[in-house]
Amino acid sequence: MIWLQELSRVETPLITITAVIDTALCVGAGGSSASLADKSIVRNAERNLLIPASQLKGRLRHECEKIARGLGWAISESPSAEKMVIRRGNAPVGFQRSEYEVPGYGETYHCLISQIFGDPVLPSRVMFDDLICTEDPENLPEVLRPGVTINRRRRTAEEKKLYFLETSPVNAKLRFTGEIHIQPSFTLDRPDYAKAIIWAGLHHINALGGSKSAGLGWLNWELPEIKVDEDIWQFLAKGGVN
Amino acid sequence: MKRIELEIKALSPLAIARQKPGGSVSEVENYIPGSVIRGAIAAQILKESGHQSTNLAENDDDFQALFLGDEPAIFQNAYPATLEIKGKLVPIERMGEIMVLPATTLSSKTDSGFTTQQGHGVFDTLIDRLCAESYGYPYDPNCPVDGGRVDTVDFSFYSKFNDKYYKHSVNKRLLTRVGINRRRATAEEQILYSIEVLNESQQQKEKPVIYKSSILVADNLADSLRDFIDVRRQDFRLGGSTSRGLGKVEIDAKIPVDAKSNIEDKVTKFNKEIRKRWDEWGDVFGKIELLNQTYFTLDLQSDAIFTEQWRRTTVISESMLKYFACVEDSFLKLEAAYSSYDYRSGWNSAWGLMKDVELVTNKGGVYLFSTTQPDKWFEALGNLEVRGVGDRTCEGFGQVQICNEFHLVFREEPA
């Protein structure tokens, strides 16, 4: 029986995270042609610079997958939808374990990371917001960074390889802030490891956006302190024990 | 029934898909359908009650009364309500209702739009068409400003502020996303996609994007539903891709008020204008006596799903209207119908399946009826305005308005 007045609001823990960009940031907006740059920067409707939630989510998932795999857990292969759905009938041995069973999803196994970030069958239990630059866009000039490819033989500029990237201002210590909402676990009988693994994953992200290897998008995180219970570490450490 | 008004402020882009991705671009609606709001609220209730996978149809509780009963709550579509005049935002509470332009309205083909917004004006042709056809003359209007060609208007939503008409529209943009192959750190094959989204406003910004909607609900549930929404005003996410930063909204639910409508005044005013106009046509083309009939219109304020004899239709026939309104009237006559059609589907997350593809009659459709027994109809039409017509009215389909006052805007004085 469901009575509206008896329902109590499930508090979704709000975790505010801030990325402080140490260099210039270049998150390209696909299909955009409003600027002179070959790769223009992505902005929201208010013209604020932002790091899209989809990028943060994808990148964080990748880091969390690496950590979990390192701990010996079998992890499904994202982002390919077909490879992420593990049917119980033909599941690889590594996936056939009770930790990968989710109530209400009797036909499929879901790896530890899919139980947080979702897969084509299971909805995501974490909601990400875009990380939005808190600086007024009026104060941020458009920065175009020219680049040119060098012909290796002649050591001169290669023909037709001059390009312009739009970036955020260099060394401006821009702060990009957003929130992560972590909803309750699907499996209440197991320790909720989501927060711990997301924290660990965030610390592995040192750069975001394009041209990371060329020095763009390097950042520091400002994260609130969290406390992780011992039983969560114990649970995560069981990865290799099947 | 009580009406709970909702003001929905978009805090992040909204991906309200018009068609599910079959191609690589998913288009966006230019409003928030009632079914999306209904789904978000139902999902929230189920999540909090922990009944996500149980059969709820047999329980006699609030959820059943709101969503599954014989008279479920009606979640109307949310239409864009942000209006800026001379750089200043009009407070929502001072603005009139957001309405849908009737299909009979026309505007200049080259300078379409209301006179308040640099257009050549918008005018309605329903009454003039009725007169012209009755007098046996073709009706072929032109632009009242430059005599040019006229066409149907390319926008739908409008409101009245200080007795002047203003158009409401939304801005859209295209987000392009790509999946990254984890091994090669390059774009993954076949995971490039674009999502069209409705633009957002951020908190504390001067130009919020607000949508207005209503929920019509039984008297005994109105207060508890309003409190439920009000406490969780930022917990709802609407549309698709909600875990990736889209669909974040803040819903402001107003205090419930009685959902009543005074039909008789509107019908009387409409008929007075028809008679006046009839006489003016008579002065030019020689008088014909107008039969002693009362006219009224049904103006679709949202898409509607109609079925007659098990077959889909886009016209409300006399028998259908009598059935909808539960009125017996052998003198009811359908004088004119102006409507077009489209197809709608959607995603039902409770089933985990796509909804059936339905043939819908587009919003803005106009049906002109006449009767010699108007007294039978006033109350019934008032109920129709509240409950809607056709199928799936609880999801916002089939909202109607009786005798939309835009029909009284003529070519000589376009709005």
XYZ file of C-alpha atoms in Angstrom:
657
model
C 0.000 0.000 0.000
C 1.349 3.435 -0.940
C 0.145 6.516 0.915
C 1.689 9.798 -0.179
C 1.793 11.309 3.275
C 3.614 8.323 4.693
C 6.451 8.472 2.182
C 9.615 9.929 3.536
C 11.980 11.610 1.158
C 15.024 9.538 0.332
C 17.897 11.901 0.841
C 20.244 11.487 -2.083
C 23.696 12.415 -0.819
C 24.847 15.457 -2.726
C 28.534 15.557 -3.294
C 29.870 18.822 -4.589
C 33.079 18.444 -6.519
C 35.264 21.178 -7.947
C 37.906 20.854 -10.624
C 40.538 23.592 -10.589
C 42.160 23.794 -14.007
C 45.907 24.326 -13.766
C 46.506 24.809 -17.479
C 44.124 25.672 -20.311
C 41.097 23.478 -20.927
C 39.915 22.317 -24.325
C 36.643 20.403 -24.322
C 35.550 20.410 -27.931
C 31.978 20.997 -28.989
C 31.219 18.643 -31.831
C 29.350 20.182 -34.718
C 29.792 23.731 -33.472
C 30.789 26.368 -35.984
C 30.236 29.640 -34.164
C 33.901 30.534 -33.814
C 37.009 30.845 -35.947
C 38.557 27.862 -34.254
C 38.675 24.461 -35.908
C 37.732 22.960 -32.549
C 35.628 25.317 -30.505
C 35.004 24.934 -26.802
C 31.739 23.625 -25.387
C 29.499 26.059 -23.503
C 26.038 25.931 -22.013
C 23.047 28.101 -22.957
C 24.328 30.893 -20.673
C 27.711 30.840 -22.457
C 29.469 29.430 -19.371
C 32.371 27.094 -19.965
C 31.666 23.584 -18.795
C 32.907 20.045 -18.566
C 29.984 17.886 -19.748
C 28.633 15.401 -17.252
C 28.812 12.697 -19.914
C 32.576 13.157 -20.185
C 33.065 13.131 -16.432
C 30.870 10.067 -16.079
C 32.600 8.165 -18.872
C 36.056 9.047 -17.664
C 35.260 8.249 -14.054
C 33.735 4.937 -15.075
C 36.931 4.087 -16.904
C 39.066 4.867 -13.842
C 36.740 2.921 -11.532
C 36.862 -0.027 -13.934
C 40.650 0.029 -13.810
C 40.653 0.053 -10.007
C 38.108 -2.759 -9.741
C 39.931 -4.825 -12.349
C 43.142 -4.247 -10.432
C 41.451 -5.664 -7.356
C 40.675 -8.837 -9.262
C 37.003 -8.255 -10.142
C 35.723 -9.229 -13.579
C 34.458 -6.080 -15.270
C 32.280 -5.827 -18.382
C 33.656 -4.047 -21.375
C 32.274 -0.523 -21.818
C 31.296 1.485 -23.839
C 30.118 -1.189 -26.298
C 26.487 -1.991 -25.413
C 26.601 -5.604 -26.647
C 29.644 -6.498 -24.587
C 28.243 -4.928 -21.418
C 25.194 -7.173 -21.133
C 26.258 -10.434 -19.429
C 23.482 -13.030 -19.731
C 23.417 -15.673 -17.026
C 23.148 -18.479 -19.568
C 26.516 -17.818 -21.196
C 28.362 -15.752 -18.611
C 32.156 -16.121 -18.398
C 33.329 -17.851 -15.222
C 34.560 -14.619 -13.622
C 31.057 -13.162 -13.757
C 29.276 -16.101 -12.149
C 29.300 -14.865 -8.578
C 26.695 -13.767 -6.100
C 28.029 -10.190 -5.898
C 27.007 -9.710 -9.525
C 23.364 -10.640 -8.953
C 20.921 -7.759 -8.659
C 17.377 -8.273 -7.286
C 14.763 -7.883 -10.025
C 17.272 -8.689 -12.807
C 17.175 -12.464 -12.819
C 18.577 -13.049 -16.300
C 21.714 -10.982 -16.184
C 24.864 -10.446 -14.148
C 26.054 -6.920 -13.490
C 29.643 -6.195 -12.600
C 30.471 -3.921 -9.661
C 30.944 -0.907 -11.904
C 27.731 -1.509 -13.891
C 25.878 -1.577 -10.573
C 27.005 2.013 -10.049
C 27.137 3.494 -13.547
C 24.485 1.366 -15.216
C 24.483 -0.693 -18.399
C 21.952 -1.286 -21.185
C 19.807 -3.338 -18.746
C 20.389 -1.696 -15.362
C 19.803 2.036 -14.829
C 22.602 4.167 -13.450
C 22.389 4.901 -9.754
C 24.682 7.905 -9.875
C 23.547 11.147 -11.440
C 26.179 13.576 -12.631
C 25.774 17.276 -13.222
C 27.811 19.242 -15.717
C 30.812 20.881 -14.074
C 30.174 24.540 -14.775
C 32.751 27.306 -14.630
C 31.832 29.691 -11.844
C 33.552 32.628 -13.542
C 31.302 35.063 -15.424
C 31.697 34.362 -19.177
C 31.965 38.117 -19.777
C 35.326 38.066 -17.976
C 36.721 35.246 -20.050
C 38.229 36.257 -23.373
C 38.110 33.869 -26.301
C 41.517 32.223 -26.461
C 42.636 30.699 -29.743
C 45.653 28.457 -29.648
C 47.283 27.922 -33.031
C 49.063 24.686 -33.726
C 50.977 23.376 -36.681
C 52.246 19.984 -37.640
C 55.936 19.745 -38.459
C 57.109 17.796 -41.436
C 59.567 15.336 -39.969
C 61.898 15.301 -42.927
C 62.148 18.987 -43.718
C 61.427 20.196 -40.143
C 59.171 22.874 -41.496
C 55.430 23.375 -41.264
C 53.466 20.660 -43.009
C 51.133 21.932 -45.694
C 47.445 22.310 -44.689
C 48.185 21.280 -41.102
C 47.714 24.645 -39.402
C 44.865 24.463 -36.920
C 43.276 26.562 -34.179
C 41.989 25.244 -30.869
C 39.753 27.316 -28.664
C 40.725 26.931 -25.018
C 39.928 28.481 -21.680
C 42.387 31.195 -20.538
C 45.753 29.747 -19.572
C 46.727 29.420 -15.900
C 43.604 31.246 -14.778
C 42.869 28.634 -12.090
C 39.302 28.389 -13.330
C 37.005 26.466 -11.029
C 34.455 24.060 -12.496
C 31.834 22.994 -9.973
C 29.089 20.400 -10.085
C 27.375 17.731 -8.079
C 27.238 13.964 -8.007
C 24.076 12.370 -6.624
C 24.518 8.818 -5.403
C 21.226 6.969 -5.058
C 20.711 4.027 -2.681
C 22.257 0.704 -3.632
C 20.265 -1.972 -5.478
C 21.596 -4.560 -3.045
C 21.050 -3.362 0.500
C 22.574 -6.491 2.066
C 26.068 -5.629 0.782
C 28.335 -2.751 1.831
C 27.791 0.298 -0.395
C 31.155 0.741 -2.044
C 30.036 3.360 -4.611
C 31.280 6.431 -2.802
C 34.669 4.914 -1.981
C 35.367 3.735 -5.499
C 34.163 7.010 -7.044
C 36.501 8.875 -4.712
C 39.406 6.695 -5.642
C 38.517 7.080 -9.325
C 38.356 10.862 -9.122
C 41.868 10.972 -7.692
C 43.078 9.086 -10.765
C 41.776 11.742 -13.141
C 44.567 14.231 -13.645
C 43.404 15.784 -16.877
C 40.172 16.202 -18.834
C 39.282 17.345 -22.322
C 41.338 17.197 -25.484
C 45.095 17.452 -26.089
C 45.945 16.165 -22.610
C 49.253 14.833 -23.795
C 50.024 18.274 -25.211
C 49.517 19.886 -21.827
C 45.884 20.969 -21.907
C 43.222 20.256 -19.316
C 45.378 19.344 -16.307
C 43.521 19.825 -13.075
C 43.283 19.404 -9.326
C 40.223 18.224 -7.463
C 38.692 19.886 -4.463
C 36.667 17.126 -2.843
C 34.980 16.959 0.536
C 36.497 14.491 2.985
C 34.807 11.113 3.142
C 35.002 8.322 5.663
C 35.091 4.771 4.372
C 34.142 1.946 6.703
C 36.459 -1.013 7.112
C 33.849 -3.485 5.807
C 33.787 -1.658 2.441
C 37.540 -2.133 2.030
C 37.147 -5.757 3.046
C 34.423 -6.231 0.452
C 36.410 -4.572 -2.352
C 39.495 -6.605 -1.488
C 37.568 -9.838 -2.122
C 37.830 -9.358 -5.883
C 40.180 -12.234 -6.549
C 38.329 -14.618 -4.233
C 35.601 -16.330 -6.212
C -11.386 18.215 -9.079
C -8.552 20.462 -8.005
C -5.897 22.042 -10.157
C -2.269 22.156 -9.000
C -0.290 24.571 -11.140
C 3.318 23.649 -11.776
C 6.174 25.920 -12.729
C 9.031 23.854 -14.055
C 12.383 25.595 -14.220
C 14.995 23.888 -16.379
C 18.337 23.727 -14.588
C 20.104 21.648 -17.216
C 19.349 20.860 -20.865
C 16.215 18.769 -21.383
C 16.302 15.861 -23.819
C 12.592 15.259 -24.420
C 12.865 12.902 -27.370
C 10.332 13.185 -30.138
C 11.363 9.933 -31.703
C 13.570 7.291 -30.253
C 16.996 7.095 -31.787
C 16.831 5.076 -34.918
C 19.030 7.527 -36.729
C 21.951 9.301 -35.136
C 20.070 12.482 -34.167
C 17.288 12.374 -31.652
C 14.935 15.334 -32.080
C 13.440 17.197 -29.162
C 9.851 18.291 -28.510
C 9.298 21.991 -27.954
C 7.380 21.416 -24.736
C 7.364 18.888 -21.892
C 4.600 16.304 -22.457
C 2.342 15.471 -19.529
C 3.360 11.822 -19.812
C 6.969 12.773 -18.996
C 5.916 14.642 -15.836
C 3.566 11.816 -14.898
C 6.299 9.218 -15.360
C 8.810 11.198 -13.296
C 6.391 11.616 -10.392
C 5.235 7.983 -10.514
C 8.852 6.772 -10.596
C 9.723 8.917 -7.597
C 6.768 7.575 -5.599
C 7.668 3.992 -6.472
C 11.308 4.525 -5.625
C 10.532 5.936 -2.212
C 7.951 3.311 -1.381
C 10.191 0.419 -2.469
C 7.405 -1.103 -4.580
C 9.174 -0.932 -7.919
C 8.519 -4.506 -8.944
C 5.204 -5.328 -7.270
C 1.726 -5.402 -8.761
C 0.048 -2.192 -7.676
C -3.163 -2.422 -9.667
C -5.120 -4.223 -6.974
C -4.200 -2.079 -3.987
C -6.700 0.537 -2.949
C -4.188 3.260 -2.124
C -2.997 6.702 -3.218
C -0.855 5.347 -6.065
C -3.777 3.447 -7.498
C -6.027 6.508 -7.228
C -3.444 8.768 -8.870
C -2.287 6.605 -11.742
C -4.260 3.420 -12.220
C -7.854 4.079 -11.130
C -10.918 4.856 -13.217
C -10.434 8.597 -12.786
C -6.680 9.067 -12.552
C -4.948 12.411 -12.078
C -4.495 14.368 -15.309
C -0.980 15.613 -16.000
C -1.192 18.356 -18.575
C 1.610 19.286 -20.953
C 4.066 21.927 -19.787
C 4.381 24.772 -22.276
C 7.160 27.380 -22.361
C 6.260 30.359 -20.193
C 9.257 32.653 -20.334
C 8.321 36.023 -21.799
C 10.687 38.921 -22.263
C 9.385 42.345 -23.251
C 11.909 45.071 -24.032
C 14.661 43.144 -22.257
C 12.648 42.634 -19.081
C 11.165 39.373 -17.925
C 7.426 39.320 -17.287
C 6.603 37.762 -13.900
C 4.926 34.412 -14.448
C 2.031 35.185 -12.132
C 1.075 38.288 -14.138
C 1.055 36.419 -17.404
C -2.130 34.816 -18.711
C -2.527 31.138 -19.443
C -0.205 29.669 -22.079
C -2.439 28.597 -24.961
C -2.137 26.927 -28.322
C -2.993 28.926 -31.442
C -5.996 27.508 -33.319
C -5.299 25.865 -36.678
C -7.518 28.490 -38.304
C -5.123 31.371 -37.591
C -3.132 32.938 -40.391
C -0.292 35.392 -40.622
C 1.834 36.997 -43.316
C 3.950 34.453 -45.163
C 6.997 36.702 -45.127
C 6.554 38.607 -41.839
C 4.803 36.096 -39.661
C 4.115 36.873 -36.011
C 2.224 39.065 -33.584
C 2.314 42.840 -34.056
C 3.863 43.104 -30.585
C 6.887 41.201 -31.838
C 7.599 42.865 -35.203
C 5.272 40.672 -37.221
C 2.474 41.761 -39.528
C -0.074 40.324 -37.134
C -1.973 37.113 -36.613
C -5.699 36.793 -37.227
C -8.301 34.068 -37.055
C -10.437 32.953 -39.984
C -12.939 30.566 -38.419
C -15.933 32.916 -38.222
C -15.201 34.571 -41.570
C -14.949 31.176 -43.255
C -18.292 30.156 -41.771
C -19.911 33.350 -43.052
C -18.250 33.151 -46.474
C -19.294 29.530 -47.016
C -22.846 30.267 -45.912
C -23.068 33.232 -48.255
C -21.581 31.129 -51.046
C -18.395 33.093 -51.632
C -14.783 31.888 -51.571
C -12.727 33.130 -48.654
C -9.179 34.064 -49.623
C -7.653 36.521 -47.172
C -4.403 38.415 -47.622
C -2.002 40.171 -45.270
C -3.687 43.172 -43.635
C -0.463 45.216 -43.742
C 0.973 44.742 -47.224
C -1.676 42.688 -49.007
C 0.793 39.825 -49.457
C 0.210 36.132 -49.112
C -0.758 34.592 -45.796
C 0.026 31.206 -44.350
C -0.493 29.204 -41.190
C 1.587 30.385 -38.265
C 4.893 28.627 -37.630
C 4.647 28.660 -33.839
C 2.068 27.256 -31.458
C 2.171 28.817 -28.023
C 1.005 32.261 -27.029
C -0.205 34.162 -24.015
C -2.009 37.405 -23.353
C -0.365 40.092 -21.264
C -1.890 43.557 -20.793
C -4.466 42.700 -23.502
C -1.724 42.068 -26.036
C -0.638 38.779 -27.526
C 2.889 37.388 -27.324
C 4.410 34.262 -28.735
C 6.221 31.750 -26.538
C 8.957 29.583 -27.889
C 11.952 27.585 -26.769
C 15.540 27.532 -27.871
C 17.184 24.279 -28.824
C 20.722 23.184 -29.435
C 22.513 20.079 -30.519
C 24.883 18.195 -28.230
C 27.259 15.802 -29.931
C 28.707 12.973 -27.914
C 31.109 10.186 -28.699
C 32.054 6.982 -26.934
C 35.778 6.474 -26.378
C 37.415 3.149 -27.065
C 39.182 2.284 -23.807
C 42.143 0.564 -25.407
C 42.969 2.944 -28.210
C 41.662 6.094 -26.451
C 40.029 7.180 -29.686
C 36.410 7.449 -30.742
C 34.638 4.086 -30.558
C 33.089 2.940 -33.781
C 29.329 3.534 -34.115
C 29.058 5.373 -30.786
C 28.852 8.873 -32.210
C 25.480 10.435 -31.560
C 23.805 13.811 -31.306
C 21.081 14.754 -28.881
C 18.918 17.761 -29.560
C 18.043 19.454 -26.271
C 15.951 22.316 -24.967
C 18.145 25.077 -23.595
C 18.418 25.512 -19.873
C 18.869 28.226 -17.330
C 21.230 27.964 -14.447
C 20.298 28.795 -10.898
C 20.613 32.465 -9.921
C 20.671 33.535 -13.513
C 18.569 36.363 -14.827
C 16.954 34.516 -17.699
C 15.311 31.369 -16.421
C 13.581 28.982 -18.807
C 10.251 28.123 -17.231
C 7.482 25.786 -18.372
C 3.949 25.921 -17.014
C 1.733 22.929 -16.486
C -1.119 21.725 -14.289
C -2.137 18.559 -12.564
C -5.860 17.924 -12.174
C -6.454 15.637 -9.272
C -9.276 14.418 -7.019
C -10.023 16.770 -4.127
C -8.866 14.409 -1.380
C -5.425 13.849 -2.921
C -4.625 17.386 -4.031
C -2.931 18.594 -0.872
C -0.855 15.493 -0.297
C 0.314 15.403 -3.942
C 1.238 19.069 -3.817
C 3.189 18.548 -0.583
C 4.920 15.508 -2.077
C 6.130 17.536 -5.076
C 6.976 20.619 -3.056
C 9.260 18.778 -0.638
C 11.127 17.164 -3.550
C 11.204 20.168 -5.846
C 14.737 19.460 -7.112
C 14.596 15.667 -7.027
C 12.845 15.163 -10.353
C 14.653 14.576 -13.633
C 12.695 14.845 -16.867
C 13.426 13.274 -20.257
C 16.390 11.182 -21.309
C 20.092 10.914 -20.402
C 19.373 11.959 -16.822
C 22.467 10.331 -15.341
C 24.631 12.304 -17.773
C 23.644 15.746 -16.555
C 20.476 16.301 -18.575
C 16.891 16.760 -17.398
C 17.510 18.476 -14.063
C 14.552 20.673 -13.124
C 13.074 22.494 -10.195
C 9.300 22.085 -9.867
C 7.302 24.680 -7.988
C 3.840 23.324 -7.157
C 1.231 25.955 -6.296
C -1.561 25.644 -3.750
C -4.432 23.549 -5.252
C -7.442 25.513 -6.489
C -10.849 24.412 -7.762
C -10.763 23.453 -11.440
C -13.843 25.175 -12.770
C -14.581 26.964 -15.943
C -17.361 29.348 -16.896
C -18.422 28.193 -20.315
C -21.676 30.083 -20.719
C -20.058 33.520 -20.862
C -17.528 32.400 -23.448
C -20.176 30.793 -25.659
C -22.434 33.841 -25.422
C -19.614 36.186 -26.386
C -18.609 33.917 -29.276
C -22.173 33.807 -30.636
C -22.651 37.550 -30.285
C -19.556 38.061 -32.413
C -20.749 35.518 -35.031
C -24.068 37.368 -35.379
C -22.343 40.712 -35.675
C -19.981 39.384 -38.293
C -22.843 37.635 -40.135
C -24.658 40.967 -40.397
C -21.538 42.676 -41.742
C -21.238 40.030 -44.472
C -24.955 40.494 -45.110
C -24.483 44.232 -45.642
C -22.119 43.455 -48.525
C -23.617 40.360 -50.099
C -27.316 40.654 -49.305
C -28.781 39.407 -46.097
C -29.490 35.758 -45.357
C -31.193 34.925 -42.081
C -28.933 33.122 -39.605
C -30.634 30.102 -38.137
C -31.459 30.265 -34.463
C -28.540 28.144 -33.445
C -25.855 28.410 -30.830
C -22.326 27.816 -32.017
C -19.384 26.639 -29.951
C -15.893 25.411 -30.733
C -13.598 22.813 -29.271
C -9.980 23.948 -29.562
C -7.362 21.279 -28.955
C -4.778 22.553 -26.498
C -2.674 19.412 -26.768
C -2.352 16.477 -29.142
C -5.329 14.135 -28.927
C -6.009 10.481 -29.683
C -9.453 9.818 -31.139
C -11.087 6.531 -32.025
C -14.414 6.063 -33.759
C -15.813 2.599 -34.405
C -12.397 1.158 -33.438
C -10.706 3.178 -36.118
C -8.350 6.116 -35.643
C -9.723 9.471 -36.670
C -8.750 13.120 -36.495
C -12.279 14.534 -36.412
C -14.608 14.751 -33.430
C -17.950 13.731 -34.905
C -21.333 14.615 -33.389
C -21.724 11.155 -31.899
C -18.226 11.256 -30.413
C -18.852 14.596 -28.746
C -22.166 13.402 -27.365
C -20.400 10.352 -25.970
C -17.524 12.386 -24.462
C -19.897 14.851 -22.848
C -22.637 12.310 -21.968
C -25.307 14.547 -23.531
C -28.252 13.491 -25.714
C -28.890 16.102 -28.387
C -30.230 15.182 -31.819
C -29.771 18.784 -33.067
C -26.010 18.837 -32.598
C -24.213 19.483 -35.883
C -20.530 19.543 -36.761
C -20.156 22.674 -38.895
C -16.443 22.579 -39.572
C -13.287 20.733 -38.557
C -9.716 21.913 -39.039
C -7.136 19.356 -37.951
C -4.003 17.544 -38.992
C -2.253 14.423 -37.749
C 1.084 13.093 -36.599
C 2.478 9.991 -34.928
C 3.637 9.661 -31.347
C 5.395 6.956 -29.427
C 7.439 7.044 -26.250
C 9.186 4.963 -23.662
C 7.474 3.440 -20.658
C 10.184 2.842 -18.087
C 7.832 0.874 -15.843
C 7.348 -1.698 -18.608
C 10.861 -1.268 -19.969
C 9.274 -1.151 -23.417
C 8.379 1.303 -26.135
C 4.826 2.587 -26.143
C 2.661 1.804 -29.150
C 2.888 4.217 -32.044
C -0.323 6.242 -31.953
C -1.891 8.412 -34.607
C -2.539 11.716 -32.891
C -4.505 14.771 -33.922
C -2.212 17.775 -33.675
C -2.737 20.422 -31.057
C -4.463 23.513 -32.405
C -7.238 21.506 -34.103
C -10.572 23.349 -34.233
C -14.060 21.803 -34.312
C -17.076 24.080 -34.758
C -20.406 22.710 -33.579
C -23.897 24.160 -33.504
C -26.991 23.188 -31.551
C -30.443 24.496 -30.808
C -30.310 23.224 -27.227
C -27.356 25.044 -25.685
C -28.545 24.731 -22.090
C -27.853 21.015 -22.155
C -24.239 21.649 -23.006
C -22.838 24.337 -20.750
C -22.027 22.148 -17.781
C -20.941 19.192 -19.904
C -18.522 21.351 -21.898
C -17.106 22.728 -18.653
C -16.370 19.164 -17.582
C -14.731 18.448 -20.941
C -12.422 21.422 -20.464
C -11.288 19.901 -17.183
C -11.167 16.206 -18.164
C -10.173 16.387 -21.817
C -11.398 14.302 -24.742
C -10.262 11.071 -26.387
C -7.808 8.492 -25.070
C -4.933 8.799 -22.590
C -6.157 12.117 -21.216
C -4.287 11.408 -17.967
C -1.008 11.810 -19.907
C -1.975 15.240 -21.173
C -3.550 14.163 -24.474
C -6.862 15.685 -25.515
C -6.864 18.916 -23.519
C -9.561 21.185 -24.982
C -10.695 24.722 -24.642
C -14.201 25.833 -25.506
C -14.526 28.936 -27.700
C -10.924 30.125 -27.577
C -11.117 33.888 -27.586
C -8.547 34.118 -30.368
C -11.396 33.282 -32.757
C -12.597 36.844 -32.150
C -9.422 38.369 -33.588
C -10.304 39.374 -37.145
C -8.241 40.403 -40.126
C -9.021 44.110 -39.744
C -7.410 44.238 -36.338
C -4.781 41.477 -36.245
C -3.138 40.659 -32.928
